[in-house]
Coordinates of C-alpha atoms in Angstrom, one line a residue:
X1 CA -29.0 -25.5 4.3
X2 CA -26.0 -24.1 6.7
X3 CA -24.3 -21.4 7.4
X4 CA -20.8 -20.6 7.9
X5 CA -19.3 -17.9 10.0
X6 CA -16.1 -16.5 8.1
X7 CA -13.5 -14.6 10.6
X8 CA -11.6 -11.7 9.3
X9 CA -7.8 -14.0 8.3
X10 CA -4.4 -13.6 9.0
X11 CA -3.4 -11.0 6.5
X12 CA 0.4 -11.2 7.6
X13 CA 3.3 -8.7 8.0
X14 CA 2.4 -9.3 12.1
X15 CA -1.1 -7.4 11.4
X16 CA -3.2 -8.0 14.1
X17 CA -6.2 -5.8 13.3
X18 CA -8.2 -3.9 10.4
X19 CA -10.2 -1.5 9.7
X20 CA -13.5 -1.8 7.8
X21 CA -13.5 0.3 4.5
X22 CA -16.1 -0.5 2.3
X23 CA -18.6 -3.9 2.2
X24 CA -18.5 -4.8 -2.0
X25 CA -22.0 -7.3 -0.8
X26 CA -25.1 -6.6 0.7
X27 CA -27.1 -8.8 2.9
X28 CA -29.6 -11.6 0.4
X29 CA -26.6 -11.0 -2.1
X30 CA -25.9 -14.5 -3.6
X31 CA -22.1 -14.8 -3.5
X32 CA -19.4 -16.5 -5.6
X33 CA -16.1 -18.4 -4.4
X34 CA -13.4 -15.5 -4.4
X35 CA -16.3 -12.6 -5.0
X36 CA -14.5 -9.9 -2.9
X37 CA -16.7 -9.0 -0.1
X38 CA -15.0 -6.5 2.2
X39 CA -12.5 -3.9 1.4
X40 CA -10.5 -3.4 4.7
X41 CA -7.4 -1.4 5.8
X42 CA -4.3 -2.3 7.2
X43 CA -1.7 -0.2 8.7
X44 CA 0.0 -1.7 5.2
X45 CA -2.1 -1.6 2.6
X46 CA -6.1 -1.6 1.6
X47 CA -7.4 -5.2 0.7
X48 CA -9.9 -6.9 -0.8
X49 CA -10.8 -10.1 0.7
X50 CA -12.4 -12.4 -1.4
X51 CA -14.7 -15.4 -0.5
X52 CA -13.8 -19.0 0.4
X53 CA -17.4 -20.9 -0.2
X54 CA -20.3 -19.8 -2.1
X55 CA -24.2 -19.0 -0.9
X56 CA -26.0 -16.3 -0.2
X57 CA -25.0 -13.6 3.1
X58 CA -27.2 -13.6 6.1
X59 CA -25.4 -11.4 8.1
X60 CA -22.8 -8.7 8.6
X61 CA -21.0 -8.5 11.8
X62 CA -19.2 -5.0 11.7
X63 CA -20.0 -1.6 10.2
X64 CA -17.7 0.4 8.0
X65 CA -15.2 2.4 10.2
X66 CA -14.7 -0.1 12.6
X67 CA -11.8 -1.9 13.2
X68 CA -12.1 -5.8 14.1
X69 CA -8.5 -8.4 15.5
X70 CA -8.1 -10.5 13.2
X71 CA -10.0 -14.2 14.1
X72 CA -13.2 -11.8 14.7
X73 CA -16.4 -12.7 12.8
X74 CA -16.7 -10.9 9.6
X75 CA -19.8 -12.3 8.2
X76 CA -22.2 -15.3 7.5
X77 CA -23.1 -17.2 4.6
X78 CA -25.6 -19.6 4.5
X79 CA -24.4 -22.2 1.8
X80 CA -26.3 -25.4 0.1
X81 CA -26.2 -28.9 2.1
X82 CA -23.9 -30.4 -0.3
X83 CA -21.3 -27.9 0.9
X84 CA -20.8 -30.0 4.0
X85 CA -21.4 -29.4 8.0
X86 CA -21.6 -25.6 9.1
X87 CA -18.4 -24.4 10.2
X88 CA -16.4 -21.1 10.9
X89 CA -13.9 -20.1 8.1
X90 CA -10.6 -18.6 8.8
X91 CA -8.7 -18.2 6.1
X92 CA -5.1 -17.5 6.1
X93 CA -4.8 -17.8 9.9
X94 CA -1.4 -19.7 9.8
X95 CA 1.5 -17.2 10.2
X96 CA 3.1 -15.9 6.9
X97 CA 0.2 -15.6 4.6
X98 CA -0.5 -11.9 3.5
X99 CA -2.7 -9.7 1.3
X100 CA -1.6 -6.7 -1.0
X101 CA -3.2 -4.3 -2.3
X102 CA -6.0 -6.0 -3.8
X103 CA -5.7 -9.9 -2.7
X104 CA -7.8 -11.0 -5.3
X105 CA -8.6 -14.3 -6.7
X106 CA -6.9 -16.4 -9.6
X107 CA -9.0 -17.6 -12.6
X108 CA -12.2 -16.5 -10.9
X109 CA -11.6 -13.2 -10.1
X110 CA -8.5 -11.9 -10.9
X111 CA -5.1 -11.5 -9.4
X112 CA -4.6 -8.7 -7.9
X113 CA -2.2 -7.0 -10.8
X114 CA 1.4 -5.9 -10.3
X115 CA 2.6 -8.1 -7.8
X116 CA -0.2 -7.1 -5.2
X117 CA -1.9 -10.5 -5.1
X118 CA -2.7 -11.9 -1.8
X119 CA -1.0 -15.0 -0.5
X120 CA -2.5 -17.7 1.7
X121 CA -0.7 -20.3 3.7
X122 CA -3.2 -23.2 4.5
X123 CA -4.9 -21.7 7.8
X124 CA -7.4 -23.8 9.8
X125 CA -10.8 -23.0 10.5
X126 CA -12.3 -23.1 14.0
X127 CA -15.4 -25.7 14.8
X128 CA -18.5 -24.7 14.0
X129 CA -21.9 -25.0 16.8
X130 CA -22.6 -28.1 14.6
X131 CA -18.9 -29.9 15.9
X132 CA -18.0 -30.5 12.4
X133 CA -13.9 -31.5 11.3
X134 CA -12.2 -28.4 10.5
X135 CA -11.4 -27.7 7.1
X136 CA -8.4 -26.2 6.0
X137 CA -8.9 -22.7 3.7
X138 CA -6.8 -20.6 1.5
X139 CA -7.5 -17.3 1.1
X140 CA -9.3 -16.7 -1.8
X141 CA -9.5 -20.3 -3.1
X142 CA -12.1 -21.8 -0.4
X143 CA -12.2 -24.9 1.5
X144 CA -9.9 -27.9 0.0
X145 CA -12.6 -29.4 -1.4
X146 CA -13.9 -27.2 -3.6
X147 CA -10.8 -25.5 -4.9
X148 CA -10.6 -24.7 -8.4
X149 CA -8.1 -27.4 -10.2
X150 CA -5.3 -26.8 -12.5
X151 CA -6.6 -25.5 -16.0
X152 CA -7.0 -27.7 -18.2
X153 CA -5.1 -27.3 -21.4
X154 CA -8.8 -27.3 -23.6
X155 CA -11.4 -25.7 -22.4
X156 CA -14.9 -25.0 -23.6
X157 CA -15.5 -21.6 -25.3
X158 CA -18.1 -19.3 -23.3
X159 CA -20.0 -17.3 -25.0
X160 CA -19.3 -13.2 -23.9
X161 CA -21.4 -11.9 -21.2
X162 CA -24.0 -9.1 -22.3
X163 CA -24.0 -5.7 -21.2
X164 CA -26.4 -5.3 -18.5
X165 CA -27.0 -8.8 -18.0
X166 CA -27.3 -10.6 -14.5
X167 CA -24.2 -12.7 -14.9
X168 CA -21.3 -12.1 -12.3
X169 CA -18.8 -9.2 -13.3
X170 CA -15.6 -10.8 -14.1
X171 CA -13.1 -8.1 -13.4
X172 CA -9.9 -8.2 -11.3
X173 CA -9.5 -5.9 -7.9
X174 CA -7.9 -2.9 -9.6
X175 CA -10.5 -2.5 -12.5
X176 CA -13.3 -2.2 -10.1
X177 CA -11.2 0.1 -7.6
X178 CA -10.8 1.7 -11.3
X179 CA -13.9 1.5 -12.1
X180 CA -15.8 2.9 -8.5
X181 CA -13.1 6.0 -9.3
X182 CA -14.2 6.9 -12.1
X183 CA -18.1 6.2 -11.6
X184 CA -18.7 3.4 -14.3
X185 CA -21.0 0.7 -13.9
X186 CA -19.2 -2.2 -14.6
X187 CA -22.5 -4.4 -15.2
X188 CA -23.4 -2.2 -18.3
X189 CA -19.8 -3.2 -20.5
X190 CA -19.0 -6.0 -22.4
X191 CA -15.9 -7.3 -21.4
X192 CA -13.0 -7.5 -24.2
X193 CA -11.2 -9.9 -22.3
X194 CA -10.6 -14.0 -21.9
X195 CA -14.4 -15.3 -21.0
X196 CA -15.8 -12.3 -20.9
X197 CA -13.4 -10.2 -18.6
X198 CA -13.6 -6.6 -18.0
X199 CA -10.4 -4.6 -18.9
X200 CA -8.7 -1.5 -17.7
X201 CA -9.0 -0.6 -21.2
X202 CA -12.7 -1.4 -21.2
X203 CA -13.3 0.9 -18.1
X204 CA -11.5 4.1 -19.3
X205 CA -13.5 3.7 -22.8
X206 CA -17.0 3.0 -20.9
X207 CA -19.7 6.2 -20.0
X208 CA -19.2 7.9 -16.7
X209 CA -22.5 7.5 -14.7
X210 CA -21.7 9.2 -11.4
X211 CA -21.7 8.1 -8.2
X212 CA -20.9 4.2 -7.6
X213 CA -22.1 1.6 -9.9
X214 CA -25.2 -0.5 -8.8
X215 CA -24.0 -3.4 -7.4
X216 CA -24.4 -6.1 -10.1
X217 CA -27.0 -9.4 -9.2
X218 CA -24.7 -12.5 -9.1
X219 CA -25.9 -15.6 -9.9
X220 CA -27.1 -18.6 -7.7
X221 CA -23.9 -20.4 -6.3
X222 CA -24.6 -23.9 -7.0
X223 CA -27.2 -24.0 -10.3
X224 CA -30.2 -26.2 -9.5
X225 CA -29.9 -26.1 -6.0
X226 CA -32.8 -23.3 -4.8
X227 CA -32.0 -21.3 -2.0
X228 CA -34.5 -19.8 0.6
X229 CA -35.8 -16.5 0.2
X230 CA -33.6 -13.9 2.7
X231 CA -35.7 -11.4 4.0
X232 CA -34.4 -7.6 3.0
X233 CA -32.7 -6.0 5.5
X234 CA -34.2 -3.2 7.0
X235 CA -32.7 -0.2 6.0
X236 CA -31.7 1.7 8.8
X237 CA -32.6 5.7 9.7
X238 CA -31.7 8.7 6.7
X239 CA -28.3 10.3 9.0
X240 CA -29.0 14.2 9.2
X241 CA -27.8 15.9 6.1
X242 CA -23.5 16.2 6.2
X243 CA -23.0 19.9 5.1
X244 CA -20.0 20.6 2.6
X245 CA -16.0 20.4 4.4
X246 CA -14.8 23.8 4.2
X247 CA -13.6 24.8 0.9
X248 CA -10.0 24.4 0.7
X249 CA -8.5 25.2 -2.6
X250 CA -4.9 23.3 -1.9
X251 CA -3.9 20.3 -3.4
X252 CA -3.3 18.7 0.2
X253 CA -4.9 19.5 3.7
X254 CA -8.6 18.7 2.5
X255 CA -10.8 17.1 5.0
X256 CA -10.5 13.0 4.5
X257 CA -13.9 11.1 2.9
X258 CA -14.1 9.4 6.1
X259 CA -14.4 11.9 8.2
X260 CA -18.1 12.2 10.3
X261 CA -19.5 15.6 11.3
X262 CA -20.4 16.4 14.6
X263 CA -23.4 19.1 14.4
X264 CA -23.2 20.2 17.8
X265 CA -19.7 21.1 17.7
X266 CA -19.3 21.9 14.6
X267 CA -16.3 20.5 14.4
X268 CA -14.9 17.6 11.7
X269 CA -14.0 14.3 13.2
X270 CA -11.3 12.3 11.4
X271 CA -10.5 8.6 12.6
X272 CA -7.1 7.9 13.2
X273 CA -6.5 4.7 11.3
X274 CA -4.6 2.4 9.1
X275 CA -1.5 4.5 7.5
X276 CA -2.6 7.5 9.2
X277 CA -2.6 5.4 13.0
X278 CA 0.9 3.7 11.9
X279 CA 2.2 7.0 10.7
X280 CA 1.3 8.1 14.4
X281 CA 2.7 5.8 16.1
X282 CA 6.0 5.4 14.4
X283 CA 6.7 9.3 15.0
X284 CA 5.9 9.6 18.4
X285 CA 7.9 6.2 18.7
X286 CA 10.7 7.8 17.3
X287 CA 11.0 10.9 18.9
X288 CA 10.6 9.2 22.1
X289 CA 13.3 6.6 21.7
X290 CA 15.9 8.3 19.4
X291 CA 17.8 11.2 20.8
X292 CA 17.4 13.2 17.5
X293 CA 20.1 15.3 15.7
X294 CA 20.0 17.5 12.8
X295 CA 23.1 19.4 10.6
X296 CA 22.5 21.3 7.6
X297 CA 24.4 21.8 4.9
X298 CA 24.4 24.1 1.8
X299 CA 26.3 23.0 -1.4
X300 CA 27.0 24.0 -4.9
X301 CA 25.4 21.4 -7.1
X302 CA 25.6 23.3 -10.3
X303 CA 28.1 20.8 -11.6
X304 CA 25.3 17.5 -10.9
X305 CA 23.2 19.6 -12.8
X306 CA 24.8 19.7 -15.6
X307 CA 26.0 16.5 -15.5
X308 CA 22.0 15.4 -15.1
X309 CA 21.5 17.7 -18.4
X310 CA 23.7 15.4 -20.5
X311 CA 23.1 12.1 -18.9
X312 CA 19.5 12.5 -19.5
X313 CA 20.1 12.8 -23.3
X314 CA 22.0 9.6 -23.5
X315 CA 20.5 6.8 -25.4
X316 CA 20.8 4.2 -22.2
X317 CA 19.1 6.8 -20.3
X318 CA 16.4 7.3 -23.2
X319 CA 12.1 7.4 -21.7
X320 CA 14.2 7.4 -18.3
X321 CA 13.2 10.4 -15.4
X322 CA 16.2 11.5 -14.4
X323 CA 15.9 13.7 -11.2
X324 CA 18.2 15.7 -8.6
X325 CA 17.4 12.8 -6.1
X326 CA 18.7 10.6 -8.5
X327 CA 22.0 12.4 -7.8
X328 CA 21.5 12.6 -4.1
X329 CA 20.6 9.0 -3.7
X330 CA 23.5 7.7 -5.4
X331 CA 25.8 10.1 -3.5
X332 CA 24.2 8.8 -0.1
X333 CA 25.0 5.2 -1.2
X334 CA 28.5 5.8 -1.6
X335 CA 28.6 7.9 1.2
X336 CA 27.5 4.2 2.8
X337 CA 29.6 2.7 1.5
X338 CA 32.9 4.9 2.8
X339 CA 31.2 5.1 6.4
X340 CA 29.1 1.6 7.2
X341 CA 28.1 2.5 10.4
X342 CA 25.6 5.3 9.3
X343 CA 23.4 2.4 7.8
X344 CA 22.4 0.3 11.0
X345 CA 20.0 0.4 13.8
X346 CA 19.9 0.3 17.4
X347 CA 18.0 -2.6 19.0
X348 CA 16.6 -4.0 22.6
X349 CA 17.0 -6.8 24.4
X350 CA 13.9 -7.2 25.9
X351 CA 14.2 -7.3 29.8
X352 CA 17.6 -8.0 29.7
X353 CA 18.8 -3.9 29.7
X354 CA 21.1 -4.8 26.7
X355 CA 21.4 -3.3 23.4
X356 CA 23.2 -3.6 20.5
X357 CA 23.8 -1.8 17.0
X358 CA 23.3 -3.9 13.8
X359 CA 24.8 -2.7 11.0
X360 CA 23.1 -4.0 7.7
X361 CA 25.4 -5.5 5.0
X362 CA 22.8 -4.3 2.1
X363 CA 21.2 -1.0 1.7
X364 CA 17.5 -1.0 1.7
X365 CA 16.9 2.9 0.4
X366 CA 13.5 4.1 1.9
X367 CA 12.0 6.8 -0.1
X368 CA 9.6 8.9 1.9
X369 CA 6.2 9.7 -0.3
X370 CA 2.6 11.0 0.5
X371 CA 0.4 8.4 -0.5
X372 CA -3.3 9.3 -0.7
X373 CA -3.5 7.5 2.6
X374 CA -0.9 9.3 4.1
X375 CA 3.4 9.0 4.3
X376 CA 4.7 6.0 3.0
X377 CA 8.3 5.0 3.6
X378 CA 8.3 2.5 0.4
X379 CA 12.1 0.9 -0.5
X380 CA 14.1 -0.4 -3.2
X381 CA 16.1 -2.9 -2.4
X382 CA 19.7 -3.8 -2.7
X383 CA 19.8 -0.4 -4.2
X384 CA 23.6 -0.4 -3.4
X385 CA 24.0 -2.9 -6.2
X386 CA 22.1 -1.3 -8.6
X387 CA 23.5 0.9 -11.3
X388 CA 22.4 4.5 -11.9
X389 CA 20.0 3.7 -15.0
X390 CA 18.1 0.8 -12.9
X391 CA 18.2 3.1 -9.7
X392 CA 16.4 5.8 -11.4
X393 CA 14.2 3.4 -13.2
X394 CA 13.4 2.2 -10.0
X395 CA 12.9 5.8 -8.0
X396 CA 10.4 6.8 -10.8
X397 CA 8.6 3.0 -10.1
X398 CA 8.6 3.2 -6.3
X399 CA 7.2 6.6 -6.6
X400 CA 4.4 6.3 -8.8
X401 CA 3.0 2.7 -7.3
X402 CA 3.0 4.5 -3.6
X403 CA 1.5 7.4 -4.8
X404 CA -1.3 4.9 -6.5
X405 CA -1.5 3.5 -3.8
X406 CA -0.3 -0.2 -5.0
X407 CA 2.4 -1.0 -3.4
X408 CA 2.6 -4.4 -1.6
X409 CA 3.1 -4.5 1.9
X410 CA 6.9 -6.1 1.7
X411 CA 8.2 -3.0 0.0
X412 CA 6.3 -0.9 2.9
X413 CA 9.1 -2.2 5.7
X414 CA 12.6 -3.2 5.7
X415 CA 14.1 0.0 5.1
X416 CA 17.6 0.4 6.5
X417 CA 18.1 4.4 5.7
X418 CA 15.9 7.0 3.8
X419 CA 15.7 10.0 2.2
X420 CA 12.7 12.6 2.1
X421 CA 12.6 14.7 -0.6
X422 CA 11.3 18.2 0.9
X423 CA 12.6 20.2 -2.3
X424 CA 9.7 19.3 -4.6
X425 CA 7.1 20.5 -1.9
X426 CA 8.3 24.1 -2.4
X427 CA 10.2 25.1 0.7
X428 CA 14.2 25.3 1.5
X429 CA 14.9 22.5 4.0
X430 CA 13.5 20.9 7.1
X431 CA 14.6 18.6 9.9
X432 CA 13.3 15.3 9.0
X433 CA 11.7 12.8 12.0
X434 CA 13.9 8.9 11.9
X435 CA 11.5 6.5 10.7
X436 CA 12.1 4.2 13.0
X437 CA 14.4 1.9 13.9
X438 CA 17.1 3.4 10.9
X439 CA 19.5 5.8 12.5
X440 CA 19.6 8.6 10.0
X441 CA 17.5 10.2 7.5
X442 CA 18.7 12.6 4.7
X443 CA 16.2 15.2 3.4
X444 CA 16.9 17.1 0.0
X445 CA 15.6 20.6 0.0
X446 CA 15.4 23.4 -2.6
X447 CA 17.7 23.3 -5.5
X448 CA 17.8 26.7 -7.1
X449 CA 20.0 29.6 -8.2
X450 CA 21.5 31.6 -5.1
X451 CA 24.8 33.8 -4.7
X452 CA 27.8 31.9 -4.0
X453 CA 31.4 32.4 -3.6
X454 CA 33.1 30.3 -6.3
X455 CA 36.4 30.9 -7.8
X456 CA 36.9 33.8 -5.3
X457 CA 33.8 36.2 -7.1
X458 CA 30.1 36.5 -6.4
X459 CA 28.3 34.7 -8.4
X460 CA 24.6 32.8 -9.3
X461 CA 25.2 29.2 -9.2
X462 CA 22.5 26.3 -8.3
X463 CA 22.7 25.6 -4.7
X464 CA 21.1 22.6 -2.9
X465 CA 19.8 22.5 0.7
X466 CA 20.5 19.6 2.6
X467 CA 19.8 18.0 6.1
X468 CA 20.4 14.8 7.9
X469 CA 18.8 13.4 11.1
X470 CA 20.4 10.9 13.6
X471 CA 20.2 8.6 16.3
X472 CA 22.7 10.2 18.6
X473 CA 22.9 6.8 20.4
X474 CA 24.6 5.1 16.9
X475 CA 26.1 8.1 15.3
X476 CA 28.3 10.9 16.7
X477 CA 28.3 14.2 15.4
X478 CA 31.8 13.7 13.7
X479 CA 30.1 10.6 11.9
X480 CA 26.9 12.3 11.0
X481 CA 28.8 15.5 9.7
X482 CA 31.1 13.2 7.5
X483 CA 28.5 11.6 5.9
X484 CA 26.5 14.7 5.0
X485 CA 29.8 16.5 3.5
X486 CA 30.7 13.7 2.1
X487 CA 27.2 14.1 -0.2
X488 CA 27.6 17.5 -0.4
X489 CA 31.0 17.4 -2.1
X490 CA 29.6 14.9 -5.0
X491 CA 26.8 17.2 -5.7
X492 CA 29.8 19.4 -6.0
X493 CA 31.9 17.5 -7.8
X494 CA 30.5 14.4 -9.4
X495 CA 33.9 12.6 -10.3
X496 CA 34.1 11.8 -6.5
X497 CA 31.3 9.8 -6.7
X498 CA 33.4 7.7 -9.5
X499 CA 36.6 8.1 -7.1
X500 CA 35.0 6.7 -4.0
X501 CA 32.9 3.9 -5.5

């Protein structure tokens, strides 16, 4: 028998640390290859990382809340002889490879759904105490030598897995994150699925049990190979008793799950990591480095109204949410497109005391949307390019993976101007904070009925609120004003937005 020390990987996107969320094992648990073990955040994303050899866990070498660089020790597993000399495991540690939302594995465990799969470049692991060669690792495939091979194209049937039996779960990430929501026990359901697997479908349809499901024996890594017995871990001290977070009746402003209660005080205690940390830091970045600048602007968008009324019964448009941002986003775009400059950003040459101001070719549109881990600034792409049935297929998309909480970390950066949509939230107008390094921001307020001067009388017409922020280092105030009339007079009068495109 040996045992392996696995280091928290490389999980990309120039992450250098993570926060421990939730361990998914238990020490004496026997584990799989690619059984997810930890669930830790990212200032990106939340991910499951799965295991790279199979035997039973000795040890744990961090508690949940605390944050670890990546290369730490996670945890150790002692594995069968046949595995091979003890060694540390690092998987992912060469630059580029990255996790999603749930960087689950293939065949075994699942893929993470929707795009969010991890991906592992071939990282090295660092010598073990017994000097042994280091083995290169994927994440979530193990070392080389026992990675899984292509599937072959015949394969023996197997037989479903019973309910309640002692076999390994086979469900992807998202189905147990689904599955832990809703409080179903995914050992009690027989999975619909190839071999056995557990669907989404399977989960809504099973009993509630409350709480979180037991976790589910697994069996013996390597089948005739006995393991020695692991000692139970001791199970540490009952915490005093948490008393109930005041009752707040709002949708938003509740106390977080992972806050800790301080009895002496009274008082709530919230950590400040993953989004909520890079959330932080970006503002306070920004506010420190920008010289910020706001103009308003009030305009008559009874006209885009209407226009949205009849677009929205069009057949291309049919099973398609089309919103006022819709409007508003395509309006910026062209507003882009007649002044360039508003879409760059102003960057640093290290010692040197130079800058310079990049002006992006392409439009990356950030949307700004609170996640339940806090403001995300997801993006779409090339969104200049896109016409206005695939932009608002794409708003509605963007929208409900970050507000599910699965988007991948790629669509989380890159942003080259954005728009936060304040309206929806109930009040007029605000003045939006850059999210760093863009140089403006456009936030859409109220859109409702108001009096308004049109044709020289008095009258109730629908009147949108708008507001952009700037870098006053890029743009000037002639600039900044040009592009915010500019989107003001399309939501006045949408043939300009044919006219100038």
């Amino acid at each position: 028998m040996t045992q392996r020390e696995f280091r928290l990987p490389d999980l990309g996107e120039g992450l250098t640390d993570a926060d421990i969320v939730r361990w998914l094992v238990q020490v004496g648990d026997a584990i799989t290859v690619n059984q997810p073990l930890v669930e830790v955040e990212t200032a990106k994303a939340v991910v499951e990382i799965p295991s790279p050899f199979a035997g039973v866990l000795v040890g744990r070498h961090a508690e949940e809340g605390t944050t670890l660089p990546v290369g730490a020790p996670l945890l150790t597993i002692r594995t069968a002889d046949a595995d091979g000399p003890a060694q540390d495991a690092s998987p992912g540690g060469q630059p580029g490879s990255s996790a999603g939302r749930s960087g689950g594995a293939r065949d075994g465990g699942g893929d993470g759904g929707r795009g969010d799969g991890g991906r592992g470049d071939g990282g090295r692991g660092d010598g073990g105490d017994g000097g042994g060669e280091r083995v290169p690792v994927l994440v979530g495939y193990g070392p080389r030598a026992h990675q899984p091979r292509r599937r072959s194209p015949r394969r023996a049937p197997v037989a479903p897995r019973a309910a309640g039996s002692a076999a390994a779960v086979l469900a992807k990430p998202p189905v147990r994150k689904l599955a832990r929501d809703l409080g179903v026990d995914l050992a009690a359901i027989v999975g619909t699925g190839p071999n056995g697997t557990i669907s989404r479908t399977d989960v809504e349809a099973a009993p509630r049990v409350g709480g979180r499901p037991a976790p589910a024996g697994a069996p013996s890594p390597r089948p005739g190979t006995p393991l020695p017995p692991v000692p139970p871990a001791t199970s540490p001290a009952p915490a005093p008793a948490r008393p109930a977070a005041p009752g707040g009746t709002g949708l938003v402003g509740q106390i977080p799950a992972d806050a800790t209660y301080a009895t002496a005080s009274g008082t709530w205690h919230v950590p400040v990591v993953g989004v909520r940390r890079m959330m932080a830091q970006s503002m306070v970045a920004s506010v420190a480095a920008a010289p910020h600048v706001t103009e308003f602007l009030s305009a008559d968008a009874s006209a885009t109204m209407a226009a949205r009324a009849r677009i929205s019964a069009l057949p291309e448009f049919a099973g398609v949410k089309v919103t006022p941002l819709l409007f508003v986003a395509r309006a910026l775009l062209v507003a882009i497109r007649r002044h360039p400059m508003i879409n760059s950003r102003w960057v640093e040459d290290g010692g040197a005391g130079r800058a310079e101001i990049q002006v992006a070719e392409r439009v990356n549109l950030g949307i700004a949307v609170a996640g339940p881990r806090g403001l995300v600034v997801p993006h779409i792409p090339d969104a200049d390019r896109l016409d206005l049935v695939t932009l608002a297929r794409e708003l509605a998309s963007l929208t409900e993976d970050a507000r599910a909480d699965r988007l991948p970390p790629a669509r989380l950066r890159g942003a080259s101007i954005t728009i936060t949509n304040v309206g929806v939230l109930g009040v007029d107008i605000g003045t939006p904070i850059l999210n760093p390094p863009e140089a403006a921001i456009l936030a859409l307020g109220s859109i409702r009925p108001a009096p308004w001067v049109h044709e020289g009388e008095i009258t109730a017409r629908t009147v949108a609120q708008l507001a952009l922020s700037f870098d006053h280092r890029i743009v000037d105030g002639q600039l900044g004003a040009a592009v915010l009339a500019d989107v003001g007079a399309m939501l006045t009068d949408p043939t300009l937005t044919l006219a100038w495109s």
